[in-house]
PDB file of C-alpha atoms in Angstrom:
ATOM      1  CA  GLY A   1       0.229  -0.141   0.042  1.00  0.00           C
ATOM      2  CA  ALA A   2       0.951   3.762  -0.318  1.00  0.00           C
ATOM      3  CA  VAL A   3       3.242   5.296   2.136  1.00  0.00           C
ATOM      4  CA  VAL A   4       3.159   8.445   3.586  1.00  0.00           C
ATOM      5  CA  SER A   5       5.658   9.595   5.904  1.00  0.00           C
ATOM      6  CA  GLN A   6       5.425  13.025   7.743  1.00  0.00           C
ATOM      7  CA  HIS A   7       8.330  14.705  10.266  1.00  0.00           C
ATOM      8  CA  PRO A   8       8.408  15.584  12.773  1.00  0.00           C
ATOM      9  CA  SER A   9       6.285  13.293  14.585  1.00  0.00           C
ATOM     10  CA  TRP A  10       6.768  15.839  17.765  1.00  0.00           C
ATOM     11  CA  VAL A  11       8.112  19.290  18.142  1.00  0.00           C
ATOM     12  CA  ILE A  12       8.440  21.669  21.262  1.00  0.00           C
ATOM     13  CA  CYS A  13       9.049  25.818  20.344  1.00  0.00           C
ATOM     14  CA  LYS A  14       8.804  28.816  21.942  1.00  0.00           C
ATOM     15  CA  SER A  15       6.095  31.584  20.961  1.00  0.00           C
ATOM     16  CA  GLY A  16       6.776  33.502  17.899  1.00  0.00           C
ATOM     17  CA  THR A  17       9.314  30.956  16.190  1.00  0.00           C
ATOM     18  CA  SER A  18       8.305  28.901  12.929  1.00  0.00           C
ATOM     19  CA  VAL A  19       8.025  25.497  12.637  1.00  0.00           C
ATOM     20  CA  LYS A  20       8.143  23.614   9.150  1.00  0.00           C
ATOM     21  CA  ILE A  21       6.472  19.851   9.152  1.00  0.00           C
ATOM     22  CA  GLU A  22       7.014  17.581   5.835  1.00  0.00           C
ATOM     23  CA  CYS A  23       5.083  15.100   4.106  1.00  0.00           C
ATOM     24  CA  ARG A  24       6.660  12.926   1.874  1.00  0.00           C
ATOM     25  CA  SER A  25       4.873  10.346  -0.480  1.00  0.00           C
ATOM     26  CA  LEU A  26       7.088   7.530  -0.214  1.00  0.00           C
ATOM     27  CA  ASP A  27       6.542   4.777  -2.970  1.00  0.00           C
ATOM     28  CA  PHE A  28       4.158   7.100  -5.207  1.00  0.00           C
ATOM     29  CA  GLN A  29       3.424  10.267  -6.583  1.00  0.00           C
ATOM     30  CA  ALA A  30       1.317  12.538  -5.104  1.00  0.00           C
ATOM     31  CA  THR A  31       0.291  15.664  -7.044  1.00  0.00           C
ATOM     32  CA  THR A  32      -2.288  16.493  -4.340  1.00  0.00           C
ATOM     33  CA  MET A  33      -1.623  16.206  -0.552  1.00  0.00           C
ATOM     34  CA  PHE A  34      -4.053  17.449   2.228  1.00  0.00           C
ATOM     35  CA  TRP A  35      -3.126  19.245   5.298  1.00  0.00           C
ATOM     36  CA  TYR A  36      -5.672  18.518   8.654  1.00  0.00           C
ATOM     37  CA  ARG A  37      -5.646  19.722  12.175  1.00  0.00           C
ATOM     38  CA  GLN A  38      -7.141  17.581  15.050  1.00  0.00           C
ATOM     39  CA  PHE A  39      -7.759  18.297  18.267  1.00  0.00           C
ATOM     40  CA  PRO A  40      -7.891  15.999  21.491  1.00  0.00           C
ATOM     41  CA  LYS A  41     -11.152  14.260  21.144  1.00  0.00           C
ATOM     42  CA  GLN A  42     -12.196  15.801  18.048  1.00  0.00           C
ATOM     43  CA  SER A  43     -12.424  15.283  14.076  1.00  0.00           C
ATOM     44  CA  LEU A  44     -10.014  16.067  11.780  1.00  0.00           C
ATOM     45  CA  MET A  45     -10.821  19.562   9.850  1.00  0.00           C
ATOM     46  CA  LEU A  46      -9.010  19.837   6.468  1.00  0.00           C
ATOM     47  CA  MET A  47      -6.663  23.245   6.636  1.00  0.00           C
ATOM     48  CA  ALA A  48      -5.805  23.320   3.072  1.00  0.00           C
ATOM     49  CA  THR A  49      -5.233  20.990  -0.122  1.00  0.00           C
ATOM     50  CA  SER A  50      -1.862  21.258  -1.408  1.00  0.00           C
ATOM     51  CA  ASN A  51      -1.264  20.886  -5.403  1.00  0.00           C
ATOM     52  CA  GLU A  52       1.975  20.489  -6.694  1.00  0.00           C
ATOM     53  CA  GLY A  53       3.540  23.252  -8.481  1.00  0.00           C
ATOM     54  CA  SER A  54       0.620  25.746  -7.885  1.00  0.00           C
ATOM     55  CA  LYS A  55      -0.774  27.332  -4.909  1.00  0.00           C
ATOM     56  CA  ALA A  56      -2.412  25.773  -2.141  1.00  0.00           C
ATOM     57  CA  THR A  57      -6.442  26.051  -1.761  1.00  0.00           C
ATOM     58  CA  TYR A  58      -7.219  26.669   1.812  1.00  0.00           C
ATOM     59  CA  GLU A  59     -10.357  26.108   3.649  1.00  0.00           C
ATOM     60  CA  GLN A  60     -12.548  28.686   4.936  1.00  0.00           C
ATOM     61  CA  GLY A  61     -11.135  30.242   8.054  1.00  0.00           C
ATOM     62  CA  VAL A  62      -7.569  29.043   7.686  1.00  0.00           C
ATOM     63  CA  GLU A  63      -5.120  32.006   7.320  1.00  0.00           C
ATOM     64  CA  LYS A  64      -2.766  31.471   4.428  1.00  0.00           C
ATOM     65  CA  ASP A  65       0.011  33.670   5.698  1.00  0.00           C
ATOM     66  CA  LYS A  66       0.305  31.991   9.220  1.00  0.00           C
ATOM     67  CA  PHE A  67      -0.059  28.228   7.502  1.00  0.00           C
ATOM     68  CA  LEU A  68       2.604  28.273   4.747  1.00  0.00           C
ATOM     69  CA  ILE A  69       1.845  25.168   2.197  1.00  0.00           C
ATOM     70  CA  ASN A  70       4.329  24.399  -0.479  1.00  0.00           C
ATOM     71  CA  HIS A  71       4.382  21.710  -2.681  1.00  0.00           C
ATOM     72  CA  ALA A  72       7.756  21.961  -4.685  1.00  0.00           C
ATOM     73  CA  SER A  73       7.717  18.166  -5.691  1.00  0.00           C
ATOM     74  CA  LEU A  74       5.544  15.317  -6.866  1.00  0.00           C
ATOM     75  CA  THR A  75       6.390  13.531  -3.372  1.00  0.00           C
ATOM     76  CA  LEU A  76       6.849  16.290  -0.903  1.00  0.00           C
ATOM     77  CA  SER A  77       4.487  18.914   0.438  1.00  0.00           C
ATOM     78  CA  THR A  78       5.617  21.242   3.751  1.00  0.00           C
ATOM     79  CA  LEU A  79       3.843  23.435   5.982  1.00  0.00           C
ATOM     80  CA  THR A  80       5.143  25.494   7.817  1.00  0.00           C
ATOM     81  CA  VAL A  81       3.544  27.411  10.940  1.00  0.00           C
ATOM     82  CA  THR A  82       4.710  30.672  11.098  1.00  0.00           C
ATOM     83  CA  SER A  83       4.830  32.763  14.108  1.00  0.00           C
ATOM     84  CA  ALA A  84       3.294  30.238  16.250  1.00  0.00           C
ATOM     85  CA  HIS A  85       1.824  30.849  19.177  1.00  0.00           C
ATOM     86  CA  PRO A  86      -0.101  28.508  21.879  1.00  0.00           C
ATOM     87  CA  GLU A  87      -3.283  28.307  20.324  1.00  0.00           C
ATOM     88  CA  ASP A  88      -1.611  26.829  17.426  1.00  0.00           C
ATOM     89  CA  SER A  89      -0.475  23.416  19.729  1.00  0.00           C
ATOM     90  CA  SER A  90      -2.493  20.975  17.890  1.00  0.00           C
ATOM     91  CA  PHE A  91      -2.230  17.373  16.125  1.00  0.00           C
ATOM     92  CA  TYR A  92      -1.154  18.272  12.270  1.00  0.00           C
ATOM     93  CA  ILE A  93      -1.552  15.466   9.875  1.00  0.00           C
ATOM     94  CA  CYS A  94      -0.842  15.157   6.511  1.00  0.00           C
ATOM     95  CA  SER A  95      -2.308  13.020   3.873  1.00  0.00           C
ATOM     96  CA  ALA A  96      -2.251  11.821  -0.154  1.00  0.00           C
ATOM     97  CA  ARG A  97      -4.704   9.999  -2.465  1.00  0.00           C
ATOM     98  CA  GLY A  98      -3.593   6.930  -3.003  1.00  0.00           C
ATOM     99  CA  LEU A  99      -2.856   5.433  -6.444  1.00  0.00           C
ATOM    100  CA  PRO A 100      -4.612   4.166  -8.952  1.00  0.00           C
ATOM    101  CA  LEU A 101      -6.961   7.474  -9.244  1.00  0.00           C
ATOM    102  CA  GLY A 102     -10.177   5.756  -9.343  1.00  0.00           C
ATOM    103  CA  ALA A 103     -13.839   5.743  -7.550  1.00  0.00           C
ATOM    104  CA  LYS A 104     -12.338   4.828  -4.277  1.00  0.00           C
ATOM    105  CA  ASN A 105     -11.472   8.216  -2.621  1.00  0.00           C
ATOM    106  CA  ILE A 106      -8.573   6.403  -0.259  1.00  0.00           C
ATOM    107  CA  GLN A 107      -6.298   8.443   1.403  1.00  0.00           C
ATOM    108  CA  TYR A 108      -2.923   7.547   3.021  1.00  0.00           C
ATOM    109  CA  PHE A 109      -2.110   9.698   5.901  1.00  0.00           C
ATOM    110  CA  GLY A 110       1.053  10.443   7.997  1.00  0.00           C
ATOM    111  CA  ALA A 111       1.600   9.544  11.302  1.00  0.00           C
ATOM    112  CA  GLY A 112       0.945  13.130  12.398  1.00  0.00           C
ATOM    113  CA  THR A 113       3.128  15.860  14.161  1.00  0.00           C
ATOM    114  CA  ARG A 114       2.132  17.037  17.686  1.00  0.00           C
ATOM    115  CA  LEU A 115       3.079  21.003  18.142  1.00  0.00           C
ATOM    116  CA  SER A 116       3.558  22.166  21.330  1.00  0.00           C
ATOM    117  CA  VAL A 117       4.181  26.000  21.367  1.00  0.00           C
ATOM    118  CA  LEU A 118       5.141  27.058  24.657  1.00  0.00           C
TER     119      LEU A 118
ATOM    120  CA  GLY B   1     -23.698  23.494   5.099  1.00  0.00           C
ATOM    121  CA  GLN B   2     -22.034  19.926   5.209  1.00  0.00           C
ATOM    122  CA  SER B   3     -22.425  17.268   8.709  1.00  0.00           C
ATOM    123  CA  LEU B   4     -21.697  14.119   9.228  1.00  0.00           C
ATOM    124  CA  GLU B   5     -22.917  13.133  13.000  1.00  0.00           C
ATOM    125  CA  GLN B   6     -21.897   9.875  14.791  1.00  0.00           C
ATOM    126  CA  PRO B   7     -21.915   8.929  18.400  1.00  0.00           C
ATOM    127  CA  SER B   8     -19.195  10.224  20.656  1.00  0.00           C
ATOM    128  CA  GLU B   9     -18.570   6.682  22.187  1.00  0.00           C
ATOM    129  CA  VAL B  10     -19.520   3.410  22.396  1.00  0.00           C
ATOM    130  CA  THR B  11     -18.302   0.692  24.796  1.00  0.00           C
ATOM    131  CA  ALA B  12     -18.709  -2.987  24.193  1.00  0.00           C
ATOM    132  CA  VAL B  13     -17.067  -6.167  25.189  1.00  0.00           C
ATOM    133  CA  GLU B  14     -14.265  -8.218  23.577  1.00  0.00           C
ATOM    134  CA  GLY B  15     -16.077 -11.033  21.304  1.00  0.00           C
ATOM    135  CA  ALA B  16     -19.180  -8.807  21.179  1.00  0.00           C
ATOM    136  CA  ILE B  17     -20.816  -6.866  17.704  1.00  0.00           C
ATOM    137  CA  VAL B  18     -20.712  -3.431  17.725  1.00  0.00           C
ATOM    138  CA  GLN B  19     -22.414  -0.968  15.159  1.00  0.00           C
ATOM    139  CA  ILE B  20     -21.259   2.654  14.452  1.00  0.00           C
ATOM    140  CA  ASN B  21     -23.629   4.767  12.764  1.00  0.00           C
ATOM    141  CA  CYS B  22     -23.383   7.793  10.414  1.00  0.00           C
ATOM    142  CA  THR B  23     -25.954  10.154   9.780  1.00  0.00           C
ATOM    143  CA  TYR B  24     -25.130  12.492   7.287  1.00  0.00           C
ATOM    144  CA  GLN B  25     -26.342  16.233   5.391  1.00  0.00           C
ATOM    145  CA  THR B  26     -24.765  16.379   1.809  1.00  0.00           C
ATOM    146  CA  SER B  27     -26.136  17.894  -1.155  1.00  0.00           C
ATOM    147  CA  GLY B  28     -23.765  14.951  -3.276  1.00  0.00           C
ATOM    148  CA  PHE B  29     -21.212  12.889  -2.397  1.00  0.00           C
ATOM    149  CA  TYR B  30     -19.427  10.272  -4.414  1.00  0.00           C
ATOM    150  CA  GLY B  31     -19.370   7.540  -1.492  1.00  0.00           C
ATOM    151  CA  LEU B  32     -18.727   7.012   2.085  1.00  0.00           C
ATOM    152  CA  SER B  33     -15.745   5.897   3.672  1.00  0.00           C
ATOM    153  CA  TRP B  34     -14.368   4.448   7.269  1.00  0.00           C
ATOM    154  CA  TYR B  35     -11.410   5.397   8.921  1.00  0.00           C
ATOM    155  CA  GLN B  36      -9.797   3.975  12.243  1.00  0.00           C
ATOM    156  CA  GLN B  37      -7.566   6.399  14.141  1.00  0.00           C
ATOM    157  CA  HIS B  38      -5.959   4.845  17.605  1.00  0.00           C
ATOM    158  CA  ASP B  39      -4.661   7.353  19.895  1.00  0.00           C
ATOM    159  CA  GLY B  40      -2.058   9.569  18.599  1.00  0.00           C
ATOM    160  CA  GLY B  41      -1.666   7.660  15.145  1.00  0.00           C
ATOM    161  CA  ALA B  42      -2.881   8.225  11.848  1.00  0.00           C
ATOM    162  CA  PRO B  43      -6.002   7.338  10.295  1.00  0.00           C
ATOM    163  CA  THR B  44      -6.130   3.921   8.320  1.00  0.00           C
ATOM    164  CA  PHE B  45      -8.591   3.508   5.535  1.00  0.00           C
ATOM    165  CA  LEU B  46     -11.284   0.628   6.457  1.00  0.00           C
ATOM    166  CA  SER B  47     -14.248   0.605   4.091  1.00  0.00           C
ATOM    167  CA  TYR B  48     -15.999   2.122   1.188  1.00  0.00           C
ATOM    168  CA  ASN B  49     -19.522   2.332  -0.097  1.00  0.00           C
ATOM    169  CA  ALA B  50     -19.937   3.999  -3.313  1.00  0.00           C
ATOM    170  CA  LEU B  51     -23.775   2.130  -3.694  1.00  0.00           C
ATOM    171  CA  ASP B  52     -25.958   1.481  -1.273  1.00  0.00           C
ATOM    172  CA  GLY B  53     -25.642  -1.649   0.609  1.00  0.00           C
ATOM    173  CA  LEU B  54     -23.386  -4.276   2.886  1.00  0.00           C
ATOM    174  CA  GLU B  55     -19.500  -4.450   1.707  1.00  0.00           C
ATOM    175  CA  GLU B  56     -17.707  -6.958   3.717  1.00  0.00           C
ATOM    176  CA  THR B  57     -13.834  -6.889   4.399  1.00  0.00           C
ATOM    177  CA  GLY B  58     -12.982  -9.433   6.967  1.00  0.00           C
ATOM    178  CA  ARG B  59     -14.514  -8.665  10.612  1.00  0.00           C
ATOM    179  CA  PHE B  60     -15.352  -5.395   9.316  1.00  0.00           C
ATOM    180  CA  SER B  61     -18.385  -4.475   7.207  1.00  0.00           C
ATOM    181  CA  SER B  62     -20.000  -1.330   6.128  1.00  0.00           C
ATOM    182  CA  PHE B  63     -23.338  -0.229   4.916  1.00  0.00           C
ATOM    183  CA  LEU B  64     -24.907   2.882   3.191  1.00  0.00           C
ATOM    184  CA  SER B  65     -28.461   3.897   2.270  1.00  0.00           C
ATOM    185  CA  ARG B  66     -28.371   7.171   0.447  1.00  0.00           C
ATOM    186  CA  SER B  67     -32.177   7.417   0.832  1.00  0.00           C
ATOM    187  CA  ASP B  68     -32.145   7.591   4.593  1.00  0.00           C
ATOM    188  CA  SER B  69     -29.066   9.376   4.352  1.00  0.00           C
ATOM    189  CA  TYR B  70     -27.206   7.018   6.936  1.00  0.00           C
ATOM    190  CA  GLY B  71     -24.453   5.112   6.907  1.00  0.00           C
ATOM    191  CA  TYR B  72     -22.971   2.406   9.480  1.00  0.00           C
ATOM    192  CA  LEU B  73     -19.470   0.642  10.739  1.00  0.00           C
ATOM    193  CA  LEU B  74     -20.027  -2.901  11.920  1.00  0.00           C
ATOM    194  CA  LEU B  75     -17.417  -4.436  13.819  1.00  0.00           C
ATOM    195  CA  GLN B  76     -17.665  -8.620  14.382  1.00  0.00           C
ATOM    196  CA  GLU B  77     -15.591 -10.327  16.679  1.00  0.00           C
ATOM    197  CA  LEU B  78     -14.284  -7.182  18.832  1.00  0.00           C
ATOM    198  CA  GLN B  79     -10.814  -7.372  19.838  1.00  0.00           C
ATOM    199  CA  MET B  80      -8.818  -5.114  22.532  1.00  0.00           C
ATOM    200  CA  LYS B  81      -6.639  -3.694  20.249  1.00  0.00           C
ATOM    201  CA  ASP B  82     -10.383  -2.342  18.063  1.00  0.00           C
ATOM    202  CA  SER B  83     -10.466   0.436  20.416  1.00  0.00           C
ATOM    203  CA  ALA B  84      -9.871   3.393  18.856  1.00  0.00           C
ATOM    204  CA  SER B  85     -12.001   6.331  17.204  1.00  0.00           C
ATOM    205  CA  TYR B  86     -13.643   5.530  14.022  1.00  0.00           C
ATOM    206  CA  PHE B  87     -14.566   8.332  11.654  1.00  0.00           C
ATOM    207  CA  CYS B  88     -17.069   8.353   8.477  1.00  0.00           C
ATOM    208  CA  ALA B  89     -15.768  10.777   5.787  1.00  0.00           C
ATOM    209  CA  VAL B  90     -17.086  11.314   2.079  1.00  0.00           C
ATOM    210  CA  GLY B  91     -16.115  13.400  -1.031  1.00  0.00           C
ATOM    211  CA  LEU B  92     -18.351  15.794  -1.861  1.00  0.00           C
ATOM    212  CA  THR B  93     -19.258  16.377  -5.384  1.00  0.00           C
ATOM    213  CA  GLY B  94     -17.556  19.512  -6.658  1.00  0.00           C
ATOM    214  CA  GLY B  95     -14.917  19.155  -3.751  1.00  0.00           C
ATOM    215  CA  GLY B  96     -12.176  18.193  -5.580  1.00  0.00           C
ATOM    216  CA  ASN B  97     -10.236  14.906  -4.070  1.00  0.00           C
ATOM    217  CA  LYS B  98     -10.867  16.273  -0.112  1.00  0.00           C
ATOM    218  CA  LEU B  99     -12.749  14.397   2.068  1.00  0.00           C
ATOM    219  CA  THR B 100     -15.171  15.696   4.859  1.00  0.00           C
ATOM    220  CA  PHE B 101     -14.932  13.565   7.788  1.00  0.00           C
ATOM    221  CA  GLY B 102     -17.603  12.636  10.498  1.00  0.00           C
ATOM    222  CA  THR B 103     -17.489  13.850  14.166  1.00  0.00           C
ATOM    223  CA  GLY B 104     -15.687  10.626  15.119  1.00  0.00           C
ATOM    224  CA  THR B 105     -16.579   7.967  17.468  1.00  0.00           C
ATOM    225  CA  GLN B 106     -14.484   6.399  19.976  1.00  0.00           C
ATOM    226  CA  LEU B 107     -14.788   2.992  20.908  1.00  0.00           C
ATOM    227  CA  LYS B 108     -14.250   1.130  24.132  1.00  0.00           C
ATOM    228  CA  VAL B 109     -13.301  -2.808  24.049  1.00  0.00           C
ATOM    229  CA  GLU B 110     -13.711  -4.034  27.395  1.00  0.00           C
ATOM    230  CA  LEU B 111     -12.961  -7.593  29.047  1.00  0.00           C
TER     231      LEU B 111
END
């Protein structure tokens, strides 16, 4: 099956610093990746759709300048949380749609990054 | 707007059968998926229904009724390792490849 690697798995940073999270598709090419945010005991909330070679599409209410997404290659998307604050502390998860592209929209998820902002 | 509602918690004993429901209000979607997520882990795909009816995959089965705006995940022969959160999800028509997830159900399997 498709494997998605996410790094780092856990990060602690000081308020005001920026944090970069990487999401890689290891054995397939992903023209589209997705970034989610998940608070404890809650569902996955889609933040943005990352498109290779073009700008990301952000969901309503998600600050583009706060959460920078870059999808420079077919196997790598990055999410940078800029000027992080304690309220940005959360579990961030990426996913990619698996191949072959068919009727089933199966997404493969990274292991997630737990961000704690002090 | 779009919404997929699930019970927040379900508790069952090992070896039992449990059904997790998903009721939805959407304008149109391609199919209903189910994902499992253990605490602190990645969601993993379990099952998919494109059409009405039952889909069986080992101990897990999933059902969809578009006319009733309702679906469920059925877990048989429950094991302790099935304790996790379960999410239904839909790919909305006109929504590209993105998925909208349900509120999630935390399943606790007890001895």
